[in-house]
Coordinates of C-alpha atoms in Angstrom, one line a residue:
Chain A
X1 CA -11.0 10.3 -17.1
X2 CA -7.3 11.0 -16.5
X3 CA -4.8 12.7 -18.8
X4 CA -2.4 9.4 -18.0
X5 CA -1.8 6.2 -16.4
X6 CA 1.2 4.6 -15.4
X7 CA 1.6 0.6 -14.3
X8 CA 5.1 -1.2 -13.6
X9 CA 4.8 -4.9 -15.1
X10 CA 7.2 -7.2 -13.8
X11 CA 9.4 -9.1 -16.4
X12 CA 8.8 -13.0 -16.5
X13 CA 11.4 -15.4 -16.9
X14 CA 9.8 -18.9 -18.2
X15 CA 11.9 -22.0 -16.9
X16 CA 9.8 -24.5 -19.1
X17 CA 6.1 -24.6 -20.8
X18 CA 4.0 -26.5 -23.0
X19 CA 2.0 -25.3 -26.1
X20 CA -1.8 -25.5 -26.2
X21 CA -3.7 -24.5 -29.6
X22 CA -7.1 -23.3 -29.6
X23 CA -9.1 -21.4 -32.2
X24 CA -10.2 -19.4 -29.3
X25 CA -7.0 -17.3 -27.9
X26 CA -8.8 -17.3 -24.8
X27 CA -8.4 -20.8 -24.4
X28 CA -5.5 -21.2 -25.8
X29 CA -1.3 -20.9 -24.1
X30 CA 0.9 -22.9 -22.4
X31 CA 1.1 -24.7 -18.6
X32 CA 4.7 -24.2 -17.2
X33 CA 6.9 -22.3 -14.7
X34 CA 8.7 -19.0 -14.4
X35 CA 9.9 -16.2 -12.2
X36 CA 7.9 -12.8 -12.2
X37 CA 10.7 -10.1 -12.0
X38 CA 11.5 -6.5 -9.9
X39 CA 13.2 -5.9 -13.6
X40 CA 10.2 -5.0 -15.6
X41 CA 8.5 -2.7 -18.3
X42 CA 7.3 0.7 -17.1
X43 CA 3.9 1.9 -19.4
X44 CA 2.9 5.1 -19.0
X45 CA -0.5 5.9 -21.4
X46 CA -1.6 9.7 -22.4
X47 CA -4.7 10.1 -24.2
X48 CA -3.8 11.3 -27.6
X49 CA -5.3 11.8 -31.3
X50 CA -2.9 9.4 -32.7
X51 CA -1.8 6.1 -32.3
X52 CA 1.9 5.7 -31.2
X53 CA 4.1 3.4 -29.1
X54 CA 7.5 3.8 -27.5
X55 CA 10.1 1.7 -26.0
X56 CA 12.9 3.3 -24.1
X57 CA 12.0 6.6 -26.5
X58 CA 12.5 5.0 -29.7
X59 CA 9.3 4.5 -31.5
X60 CA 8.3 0.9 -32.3
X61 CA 6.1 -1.3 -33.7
X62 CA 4.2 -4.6 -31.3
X63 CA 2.3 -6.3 -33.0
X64 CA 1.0 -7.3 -29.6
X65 CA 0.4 -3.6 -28.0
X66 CA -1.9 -2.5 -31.2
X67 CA -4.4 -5.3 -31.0
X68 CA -4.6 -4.8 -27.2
X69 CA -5.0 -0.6 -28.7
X70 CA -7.5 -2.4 -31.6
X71 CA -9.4 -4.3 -28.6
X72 CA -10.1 -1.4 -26.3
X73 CA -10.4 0.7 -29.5
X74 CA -8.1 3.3 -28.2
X75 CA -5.8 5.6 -29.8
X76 CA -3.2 6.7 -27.4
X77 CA 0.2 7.1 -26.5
X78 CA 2.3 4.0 -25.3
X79 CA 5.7 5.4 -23.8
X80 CA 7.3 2.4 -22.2
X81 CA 10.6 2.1 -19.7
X82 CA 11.9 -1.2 -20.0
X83 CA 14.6 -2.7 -17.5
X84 CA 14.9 -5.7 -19.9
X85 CA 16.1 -6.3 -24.0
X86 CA 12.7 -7.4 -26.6
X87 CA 12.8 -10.8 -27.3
X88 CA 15.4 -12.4 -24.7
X89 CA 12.8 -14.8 -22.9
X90 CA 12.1 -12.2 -20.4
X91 CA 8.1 -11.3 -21.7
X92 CA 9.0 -7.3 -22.5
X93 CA 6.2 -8.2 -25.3
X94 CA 3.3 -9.2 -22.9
X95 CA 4.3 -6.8 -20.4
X96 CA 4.0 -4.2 -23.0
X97 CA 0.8 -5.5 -23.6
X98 CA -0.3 -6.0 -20.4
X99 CA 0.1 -2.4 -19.5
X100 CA -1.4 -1.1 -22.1
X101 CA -4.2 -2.7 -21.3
X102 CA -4.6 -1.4 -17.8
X103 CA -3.2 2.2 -18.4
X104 CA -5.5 2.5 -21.1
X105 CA -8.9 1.3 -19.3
X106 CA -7.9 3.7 -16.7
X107 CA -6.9 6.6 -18.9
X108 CA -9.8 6.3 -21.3
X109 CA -12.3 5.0 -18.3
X110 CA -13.1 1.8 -20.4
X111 CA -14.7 0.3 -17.5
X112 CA -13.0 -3.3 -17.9
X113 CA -12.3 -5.9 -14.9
X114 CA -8.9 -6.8 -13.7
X115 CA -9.9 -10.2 -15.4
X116 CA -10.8 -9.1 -19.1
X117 CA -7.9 -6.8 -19.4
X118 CA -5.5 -9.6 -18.8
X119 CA -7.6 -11.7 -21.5
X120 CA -7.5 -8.9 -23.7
X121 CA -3.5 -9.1 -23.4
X122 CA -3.3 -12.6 -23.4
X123 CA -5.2 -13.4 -26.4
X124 CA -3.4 -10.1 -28.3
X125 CA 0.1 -12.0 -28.0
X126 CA -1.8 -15.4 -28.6
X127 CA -2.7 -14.1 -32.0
X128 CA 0.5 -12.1 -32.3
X129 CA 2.7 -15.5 -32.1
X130 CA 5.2 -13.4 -28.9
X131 CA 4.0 -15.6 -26.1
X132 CA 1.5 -18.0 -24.5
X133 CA 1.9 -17.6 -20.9
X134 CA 3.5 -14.5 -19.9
X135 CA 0.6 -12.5 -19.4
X136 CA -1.1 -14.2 -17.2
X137 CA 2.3 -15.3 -15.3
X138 CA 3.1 -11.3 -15.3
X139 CA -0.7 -10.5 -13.9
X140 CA -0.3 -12.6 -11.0
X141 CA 3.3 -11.9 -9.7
X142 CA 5.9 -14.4 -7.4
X143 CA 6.4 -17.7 -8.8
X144 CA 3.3 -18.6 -10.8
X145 CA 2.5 -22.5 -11.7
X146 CA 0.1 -22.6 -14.6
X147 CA -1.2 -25.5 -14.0
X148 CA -4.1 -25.4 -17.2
X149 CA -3.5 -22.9 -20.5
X150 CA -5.1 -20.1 -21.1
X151 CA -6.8 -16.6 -20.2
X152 CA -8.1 -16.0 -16.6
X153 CA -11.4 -17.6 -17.7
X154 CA -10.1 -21.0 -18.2
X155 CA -6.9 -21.4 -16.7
X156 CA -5.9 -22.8 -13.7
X157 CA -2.6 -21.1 -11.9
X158 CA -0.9 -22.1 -8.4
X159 CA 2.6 -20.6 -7.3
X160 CA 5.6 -21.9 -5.5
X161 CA 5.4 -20.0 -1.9
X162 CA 9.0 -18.2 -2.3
X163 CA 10.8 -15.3 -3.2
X164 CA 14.7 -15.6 -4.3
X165 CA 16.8 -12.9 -5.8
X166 CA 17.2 -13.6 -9.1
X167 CA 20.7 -13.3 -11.5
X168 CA 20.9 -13.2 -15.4
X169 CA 23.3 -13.0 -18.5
X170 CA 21.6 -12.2 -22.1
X171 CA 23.3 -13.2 -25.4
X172 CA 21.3 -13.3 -28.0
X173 CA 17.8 -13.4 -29.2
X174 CA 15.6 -16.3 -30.2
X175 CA 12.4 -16.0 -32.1
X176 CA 10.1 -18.0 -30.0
X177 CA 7.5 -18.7 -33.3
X178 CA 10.2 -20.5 -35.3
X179 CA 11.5 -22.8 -32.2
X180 CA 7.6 -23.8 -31.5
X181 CA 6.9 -24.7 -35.1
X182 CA 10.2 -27.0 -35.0
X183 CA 10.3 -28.0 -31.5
X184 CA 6.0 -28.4 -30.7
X185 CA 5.7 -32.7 -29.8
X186 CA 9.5 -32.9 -28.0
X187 CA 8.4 -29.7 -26.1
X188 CA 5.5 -30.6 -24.8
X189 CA 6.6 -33.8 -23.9
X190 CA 9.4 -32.2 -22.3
X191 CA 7.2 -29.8 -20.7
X192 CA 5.0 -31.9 -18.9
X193 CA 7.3 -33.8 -17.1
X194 CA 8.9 -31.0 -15.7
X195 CA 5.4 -29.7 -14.5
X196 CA 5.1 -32.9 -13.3
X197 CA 8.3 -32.4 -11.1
X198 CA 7.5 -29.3 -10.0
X199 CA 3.7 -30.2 -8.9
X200 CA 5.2 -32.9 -6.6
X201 CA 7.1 -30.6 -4.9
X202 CA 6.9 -26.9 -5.5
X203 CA 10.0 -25.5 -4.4
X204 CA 12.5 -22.8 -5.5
X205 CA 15.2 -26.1 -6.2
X206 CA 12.9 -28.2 -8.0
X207 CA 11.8 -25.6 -10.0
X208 CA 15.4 -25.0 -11.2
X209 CA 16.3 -28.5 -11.4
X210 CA 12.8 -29.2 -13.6
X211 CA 13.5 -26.4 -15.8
X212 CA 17.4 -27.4 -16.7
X213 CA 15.9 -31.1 -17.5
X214 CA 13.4 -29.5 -19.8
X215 CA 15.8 -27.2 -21.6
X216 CA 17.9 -30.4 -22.4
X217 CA 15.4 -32.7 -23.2
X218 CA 13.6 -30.2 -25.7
X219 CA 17.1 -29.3 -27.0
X220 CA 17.3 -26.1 -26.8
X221 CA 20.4 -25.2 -25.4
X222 CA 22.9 -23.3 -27.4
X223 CA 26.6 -24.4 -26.7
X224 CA 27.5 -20.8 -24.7
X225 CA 24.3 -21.3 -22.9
X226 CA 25.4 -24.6 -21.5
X227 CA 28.6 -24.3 -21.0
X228 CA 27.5 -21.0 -18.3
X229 CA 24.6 -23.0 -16.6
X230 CA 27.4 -26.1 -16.2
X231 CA 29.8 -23.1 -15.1
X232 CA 27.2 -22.0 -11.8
X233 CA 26.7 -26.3 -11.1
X234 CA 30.4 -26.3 -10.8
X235 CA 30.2 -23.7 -8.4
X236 CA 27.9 -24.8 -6.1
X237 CA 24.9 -22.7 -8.1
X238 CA 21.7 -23.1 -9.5
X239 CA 20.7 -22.3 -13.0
X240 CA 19.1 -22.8 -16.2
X241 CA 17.6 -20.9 -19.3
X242 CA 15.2 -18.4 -19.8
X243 CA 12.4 -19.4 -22.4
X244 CA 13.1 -18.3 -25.0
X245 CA 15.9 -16.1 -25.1
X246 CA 19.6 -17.3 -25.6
X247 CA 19.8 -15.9 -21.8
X248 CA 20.7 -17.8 -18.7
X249 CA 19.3 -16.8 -15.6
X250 CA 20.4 -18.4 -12.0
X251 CA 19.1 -18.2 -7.6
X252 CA 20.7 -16.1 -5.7
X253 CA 24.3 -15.4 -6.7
X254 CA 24.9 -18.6 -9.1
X255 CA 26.3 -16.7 -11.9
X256 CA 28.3 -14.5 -10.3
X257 CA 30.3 -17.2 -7.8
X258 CA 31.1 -18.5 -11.0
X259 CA 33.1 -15.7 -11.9
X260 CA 30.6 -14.0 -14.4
X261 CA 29.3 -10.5 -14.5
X262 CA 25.1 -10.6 -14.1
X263 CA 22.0 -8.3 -13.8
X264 CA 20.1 -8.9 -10.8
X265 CA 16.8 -8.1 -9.5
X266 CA 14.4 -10.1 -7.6
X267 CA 11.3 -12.1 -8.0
X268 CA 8.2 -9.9 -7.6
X269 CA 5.6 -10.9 -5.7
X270 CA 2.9 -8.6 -7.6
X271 CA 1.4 -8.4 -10.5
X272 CA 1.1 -5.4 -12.7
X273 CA 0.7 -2.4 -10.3
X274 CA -0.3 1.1 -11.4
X275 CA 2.2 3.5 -10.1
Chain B
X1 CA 14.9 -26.3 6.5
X2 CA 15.7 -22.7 8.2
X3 CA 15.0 -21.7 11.2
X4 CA 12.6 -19.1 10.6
X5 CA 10.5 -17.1 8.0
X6 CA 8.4 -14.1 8.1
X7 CA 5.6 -13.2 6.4
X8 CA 3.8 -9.8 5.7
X9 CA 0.1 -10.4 4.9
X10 CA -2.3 -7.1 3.8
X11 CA -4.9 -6.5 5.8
X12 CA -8.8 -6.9 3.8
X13 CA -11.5 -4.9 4.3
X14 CA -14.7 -6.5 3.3
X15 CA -17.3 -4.0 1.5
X16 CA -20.1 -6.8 0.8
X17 CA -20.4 -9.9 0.8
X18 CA -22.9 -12.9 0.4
X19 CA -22.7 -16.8 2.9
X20 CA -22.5 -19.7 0.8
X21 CA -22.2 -22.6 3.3
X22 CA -20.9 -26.1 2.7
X23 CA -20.2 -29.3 4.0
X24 CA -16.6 -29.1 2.8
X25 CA -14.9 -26.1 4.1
X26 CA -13.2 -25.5 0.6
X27 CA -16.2 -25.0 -1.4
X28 CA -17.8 -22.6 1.5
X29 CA -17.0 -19.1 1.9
X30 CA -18.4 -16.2 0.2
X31 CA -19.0 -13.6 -2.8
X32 CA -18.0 -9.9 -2.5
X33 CA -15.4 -7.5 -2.7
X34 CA -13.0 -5.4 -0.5
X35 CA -9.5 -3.8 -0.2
X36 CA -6.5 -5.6 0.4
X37 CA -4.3 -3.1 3.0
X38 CA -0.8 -1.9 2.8
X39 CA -1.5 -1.9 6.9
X40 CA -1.3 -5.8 7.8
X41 CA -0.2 -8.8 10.0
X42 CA 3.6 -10.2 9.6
X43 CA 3.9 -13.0 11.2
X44 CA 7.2 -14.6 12.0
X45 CA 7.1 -18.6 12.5
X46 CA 10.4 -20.2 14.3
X47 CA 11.0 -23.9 14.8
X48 CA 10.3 -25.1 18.9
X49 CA 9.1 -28.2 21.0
X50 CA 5.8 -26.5 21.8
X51 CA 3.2 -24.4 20.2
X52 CA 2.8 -21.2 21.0
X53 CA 1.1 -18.0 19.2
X54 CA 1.6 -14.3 20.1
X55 CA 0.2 -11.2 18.6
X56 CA 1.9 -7.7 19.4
X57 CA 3.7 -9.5 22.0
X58 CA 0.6 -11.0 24.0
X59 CA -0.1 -14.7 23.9
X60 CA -3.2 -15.7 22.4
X61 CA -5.3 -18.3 21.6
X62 CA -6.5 -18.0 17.6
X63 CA -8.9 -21.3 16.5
X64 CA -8.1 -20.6 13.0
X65 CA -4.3 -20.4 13.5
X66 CA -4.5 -24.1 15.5
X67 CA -5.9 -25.5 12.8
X68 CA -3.4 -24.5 10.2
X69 CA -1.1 -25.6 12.5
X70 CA -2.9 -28.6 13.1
X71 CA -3.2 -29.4 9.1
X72 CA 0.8 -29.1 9.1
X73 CA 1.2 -30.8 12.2
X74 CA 3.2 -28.5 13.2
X75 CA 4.0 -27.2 16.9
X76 CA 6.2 -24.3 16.2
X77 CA 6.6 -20.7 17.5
X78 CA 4.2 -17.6 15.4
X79 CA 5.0 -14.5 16.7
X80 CA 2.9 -12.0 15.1
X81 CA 2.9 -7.9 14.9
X82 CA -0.4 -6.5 13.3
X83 CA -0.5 -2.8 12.5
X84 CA -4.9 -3.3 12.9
X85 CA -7.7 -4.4 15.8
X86 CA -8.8 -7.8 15.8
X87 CA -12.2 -8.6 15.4
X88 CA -12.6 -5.3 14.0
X89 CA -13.4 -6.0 9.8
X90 CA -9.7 -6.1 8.9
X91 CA -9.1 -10.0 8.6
X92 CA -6.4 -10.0 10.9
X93 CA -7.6 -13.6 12.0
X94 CA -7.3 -15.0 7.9
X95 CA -3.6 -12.8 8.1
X96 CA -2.0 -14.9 11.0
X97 CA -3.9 -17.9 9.3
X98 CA -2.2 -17.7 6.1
X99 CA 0.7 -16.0 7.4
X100 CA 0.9 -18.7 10.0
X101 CA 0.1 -21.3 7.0
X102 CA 2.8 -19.6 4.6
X103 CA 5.6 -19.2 7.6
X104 CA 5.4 -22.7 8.5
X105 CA 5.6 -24.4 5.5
X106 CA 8.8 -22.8 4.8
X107 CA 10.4 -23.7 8.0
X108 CA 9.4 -27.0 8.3
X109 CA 9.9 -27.7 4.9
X110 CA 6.4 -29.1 4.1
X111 CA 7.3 -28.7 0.7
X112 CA 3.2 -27.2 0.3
X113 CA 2.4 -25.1 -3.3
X114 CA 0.7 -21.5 -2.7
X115 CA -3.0 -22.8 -3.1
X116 CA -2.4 -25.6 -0.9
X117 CA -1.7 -23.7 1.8
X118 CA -4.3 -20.8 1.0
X119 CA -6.6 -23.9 1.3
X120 CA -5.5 -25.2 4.3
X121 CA -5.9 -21.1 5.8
X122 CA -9.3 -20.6 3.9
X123 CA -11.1 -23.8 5.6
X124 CA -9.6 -23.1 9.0
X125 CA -11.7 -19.5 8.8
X126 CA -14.1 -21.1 7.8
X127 CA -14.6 -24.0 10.1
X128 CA -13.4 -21.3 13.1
X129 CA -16.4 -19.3 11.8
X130 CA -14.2 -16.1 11.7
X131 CA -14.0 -15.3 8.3
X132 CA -15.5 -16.5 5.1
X133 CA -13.5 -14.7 2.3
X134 CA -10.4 -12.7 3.6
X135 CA -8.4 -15.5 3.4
X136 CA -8.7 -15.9 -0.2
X137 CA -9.1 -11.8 -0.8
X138 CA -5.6 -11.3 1.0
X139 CA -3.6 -14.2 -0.6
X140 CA -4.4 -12.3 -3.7
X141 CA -4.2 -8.7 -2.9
X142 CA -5.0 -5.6 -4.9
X143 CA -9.0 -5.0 -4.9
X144 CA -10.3 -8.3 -5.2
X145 CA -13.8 -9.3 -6.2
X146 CA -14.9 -12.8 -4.9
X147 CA -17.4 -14.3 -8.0
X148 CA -17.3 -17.4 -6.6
X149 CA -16.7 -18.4 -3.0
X150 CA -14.1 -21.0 -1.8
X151 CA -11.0 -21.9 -1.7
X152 CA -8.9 -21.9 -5.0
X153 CA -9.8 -25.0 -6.5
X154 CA -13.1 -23.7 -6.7
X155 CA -14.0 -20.0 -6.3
X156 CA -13.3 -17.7 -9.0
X157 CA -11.6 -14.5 -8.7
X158 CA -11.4 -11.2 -10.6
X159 CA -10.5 -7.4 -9.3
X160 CA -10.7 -3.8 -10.2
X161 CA -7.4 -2.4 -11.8
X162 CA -6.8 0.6 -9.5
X163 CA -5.4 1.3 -6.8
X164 CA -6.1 4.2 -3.7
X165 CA -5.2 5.6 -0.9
X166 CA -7.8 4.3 1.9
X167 CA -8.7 6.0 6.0
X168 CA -10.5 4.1 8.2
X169 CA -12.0 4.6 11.7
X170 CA -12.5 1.8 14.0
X171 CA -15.0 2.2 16.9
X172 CA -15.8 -1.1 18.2
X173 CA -15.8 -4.9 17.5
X174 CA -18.6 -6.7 16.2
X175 CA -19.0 -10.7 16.2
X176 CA -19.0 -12.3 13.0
X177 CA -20.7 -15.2 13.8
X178 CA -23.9 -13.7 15.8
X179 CA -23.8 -11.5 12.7
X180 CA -23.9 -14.0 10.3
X181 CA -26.4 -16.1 12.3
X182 CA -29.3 -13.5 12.6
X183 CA -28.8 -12.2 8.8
X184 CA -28.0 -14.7 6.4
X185 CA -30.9 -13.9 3.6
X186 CA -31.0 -10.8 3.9
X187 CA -27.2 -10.4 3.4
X188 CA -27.3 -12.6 0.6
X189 CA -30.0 -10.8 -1.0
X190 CA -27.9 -7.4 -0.8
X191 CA -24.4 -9.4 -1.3
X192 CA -25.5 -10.7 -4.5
X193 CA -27.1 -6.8 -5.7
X194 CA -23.8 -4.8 -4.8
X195 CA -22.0 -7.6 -6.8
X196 CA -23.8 -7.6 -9.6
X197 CA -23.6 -3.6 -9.5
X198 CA -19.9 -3.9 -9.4
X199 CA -19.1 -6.7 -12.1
X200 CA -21.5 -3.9 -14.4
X201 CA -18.2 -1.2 -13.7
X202 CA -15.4 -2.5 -12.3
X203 CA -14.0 1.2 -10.8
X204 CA -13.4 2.0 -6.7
X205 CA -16.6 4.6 -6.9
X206 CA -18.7 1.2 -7.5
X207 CA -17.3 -0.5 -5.3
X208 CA -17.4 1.7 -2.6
X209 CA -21.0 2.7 -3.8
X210 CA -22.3 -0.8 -4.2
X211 CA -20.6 -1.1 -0.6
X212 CA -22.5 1.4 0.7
X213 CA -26.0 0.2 -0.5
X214 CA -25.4 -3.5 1.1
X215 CA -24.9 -2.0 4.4
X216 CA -27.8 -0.2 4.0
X217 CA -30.0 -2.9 2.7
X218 CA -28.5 -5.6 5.4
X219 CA -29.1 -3.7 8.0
X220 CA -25.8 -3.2 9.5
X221 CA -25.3 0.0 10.1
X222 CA -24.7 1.0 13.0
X223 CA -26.0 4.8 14.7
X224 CA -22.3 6.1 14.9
X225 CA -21.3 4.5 11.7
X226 CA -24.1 6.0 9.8
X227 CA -23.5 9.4 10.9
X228 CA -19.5 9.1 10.5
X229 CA -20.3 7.9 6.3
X230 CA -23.2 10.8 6.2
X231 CA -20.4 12.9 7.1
X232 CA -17.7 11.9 4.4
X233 CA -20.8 12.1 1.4
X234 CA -21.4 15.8 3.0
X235 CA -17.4 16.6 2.3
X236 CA -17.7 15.4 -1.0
X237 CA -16.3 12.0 -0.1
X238 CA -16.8 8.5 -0.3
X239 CA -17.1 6.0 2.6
X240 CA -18.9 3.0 4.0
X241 CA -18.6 0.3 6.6
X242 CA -15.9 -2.3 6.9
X243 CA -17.6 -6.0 7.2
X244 CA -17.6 -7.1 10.2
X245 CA -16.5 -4.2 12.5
X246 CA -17.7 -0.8 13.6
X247 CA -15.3 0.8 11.3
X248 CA -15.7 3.2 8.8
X249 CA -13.4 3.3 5.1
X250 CA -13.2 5.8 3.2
X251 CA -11.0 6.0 -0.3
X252 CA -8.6 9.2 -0.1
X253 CA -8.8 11.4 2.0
X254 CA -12.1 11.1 2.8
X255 CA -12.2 10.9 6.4
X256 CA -9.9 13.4 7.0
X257 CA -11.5 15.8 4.9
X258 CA -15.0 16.0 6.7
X259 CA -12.8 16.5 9.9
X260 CA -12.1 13.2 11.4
X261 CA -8.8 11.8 12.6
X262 CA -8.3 8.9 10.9
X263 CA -5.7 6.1 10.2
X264 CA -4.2 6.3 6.8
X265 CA -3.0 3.1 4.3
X266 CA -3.4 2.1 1.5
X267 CA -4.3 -0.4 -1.2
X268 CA -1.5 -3.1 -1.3
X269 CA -0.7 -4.8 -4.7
X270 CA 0.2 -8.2 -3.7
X271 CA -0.6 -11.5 -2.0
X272 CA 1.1 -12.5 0.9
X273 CA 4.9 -11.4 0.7
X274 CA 8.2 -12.9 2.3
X275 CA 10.0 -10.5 4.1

């Protein structure tokens, strides 16, 4: 046993994703595309008598982060560093989660595979209605493809064979449970051509180009966010948005040879990585 | 296209493994676990007329490089640097593979996904006869455990969630093949033991412990091995032998500590990275 555990978790940007529902969270998620992140969530774990979790020291409340607590029935501490703002389409929820996960199994010497931690995660913000494919996109690092839905027991991931530096603007937040409940048919329809796309040839471009289609077809662009992603075309760029956050994110310097002011990181070609 | 693309691949050191052969090179490989090294190949692929492949400046002849390069038909230049022997248990042969693999897809704009080209690395080991599961172990990174052999449509792949500093010791080379030809049940009989050990507990004591009784049990110790791993338990240590070479791992500073002068790494994270 150590007193604490820390594990960087790279943020994940989603470019476009169906929904699959399952009774068992395990089996249930999303297939889609995305960018793991060098921008990330930091968790550092201390054993402790009581249950408490912070996020850039302000104490909070994750629905996600206390079943993954509930699972590995652990009461700890849960300080978190995060690079990224909650609920902006960048998975700060399933990193949180994610980390946990690990920093805890290490800290309290749970004894759990790489494998089950990450379904432990996975089926926590299943159940918690904050994501369907993050975690597993934010265990494997790079460009993941997830080709089948799901926990590491039943999914099926590839990745496009890149790396791209990686710019973003963030507006506002979106709650991804109400857009699924409104959007679920058009999305998936949506979704699965752009997998489609991206399948027949998995490149940094077509991933782009297949996630801007999706965004339109499911209609889910806001006006601001259009207008920017039209603003880096006109330039010469490449972007689209991040799902779901009312955040556009674009390769290389898109948004900023369009005259705008972005954060930029990388994509990250690991997964969480204790530090 | 570009004109050329660099890859770093970690190098793997096999603790145990089991043979599962196959008429199709995808579905044959192997079971086991090892460490994926921050010490590693990266190989540098530029566009030409004529093949050519170099490692550390030397021309060489690699089977399992010729026939990625055959998959892709592609005659291009791979000019690789490797901080570890060949032929000495550190999969340097499955690095320039999927480095090679990786490399050329980008310049020649193949226009491959990730397991595509692992696929295309994994079965030239395989049919080359140098390497049954680095391949698959180094495209993933971290401290991978192989639960089902093959390439990534079929094997199944977990890991432990750590991470370590790791010394190693390399004496001599041993050949893989003459290896594999003389000791097939036995090794499988011992693979599939330290396996099941380690899926029990997940943790690098396991592994390395589990490592430690296969080489026993298989018989592959060699005299000067055997005395250098007696050595490292007497310090308080941990170590065992890399499969297949005479070299000796050990997690921390384990050699270093019972008096040795080893080389020093350690585990790396991720897959195979763009430079």
């Amino acid at each position: 046993m150590t007193d604490e555990a820390t594990v960087f978790v790279p943020g994940h940007i989603t470019g476009f994703f169906t929904i699959s529902e399952d009774d068992d969270p395990t089996k249930a998620g999303s297939q889609g595309a995305g960018l793991a992140l060098s921008d990330g969530v930091t968790v550092t774990v201390r054993a402790a008598d009581e249950r408490a979790v912070y996020l850039d020291d302000t104490s909070i409340e994750v629905e996600s982060v206390d079943r993954v607590l509930d699972a590995l029935n652990a009461d700890v501490l849960v300080d978190a560093e995060s690079d990224l703002p909650l609920g902006a389409g960048f998975g700060v929820s399933g990193a949180l989660a994610l980390g946990a996960a690990i920093a805890t199994n290490r800290v309290l010497d749970r004894g759990l595979s790489e494998n089950e931690l990450i379904t432990i995660a996975h089926g926590a913000e299943v159940q918690a209605g904050t994501g369907l494919g993050d975690v597993v996109a934010q265990a494997k690092g790079g460009i993941p493809i997830r080709l089948e839905p799901g926990g590491p027991q039943h999914n099926m991931l590839d990745a496009v064979p890149s790396r791209a530096r990686v710019e973003y603007l963030h507006y506002d937040e979106l709650s991804t449970e109400s857009v699924l409940d409104e959007r679920g048919e058009q999305l998936n329809s949506a979704g699965e051509k752009a997998l489609s796309l991206l399948v027949q040839e998995p490149t940094l471009s077509s991933f782009i180009y297949a996630s801007r289609g999706f965004a339109r077809e499911a209609e889910l662009l806001t006006p601001r966010v259009a207008t920017v992603i039209d603003d880096v075309s006109d330039a010469g760029g490449q972007a689209s948005m991040a799902m779901l956050g009312e955040t556009v994110f674009a390769l290389g310097s898109g948004l900023s040879d369009a005259g705008y002011e972005p954060e930029s990181c990388s994509t990250y070609p690991a997964g969480a990585v204790f530090q």
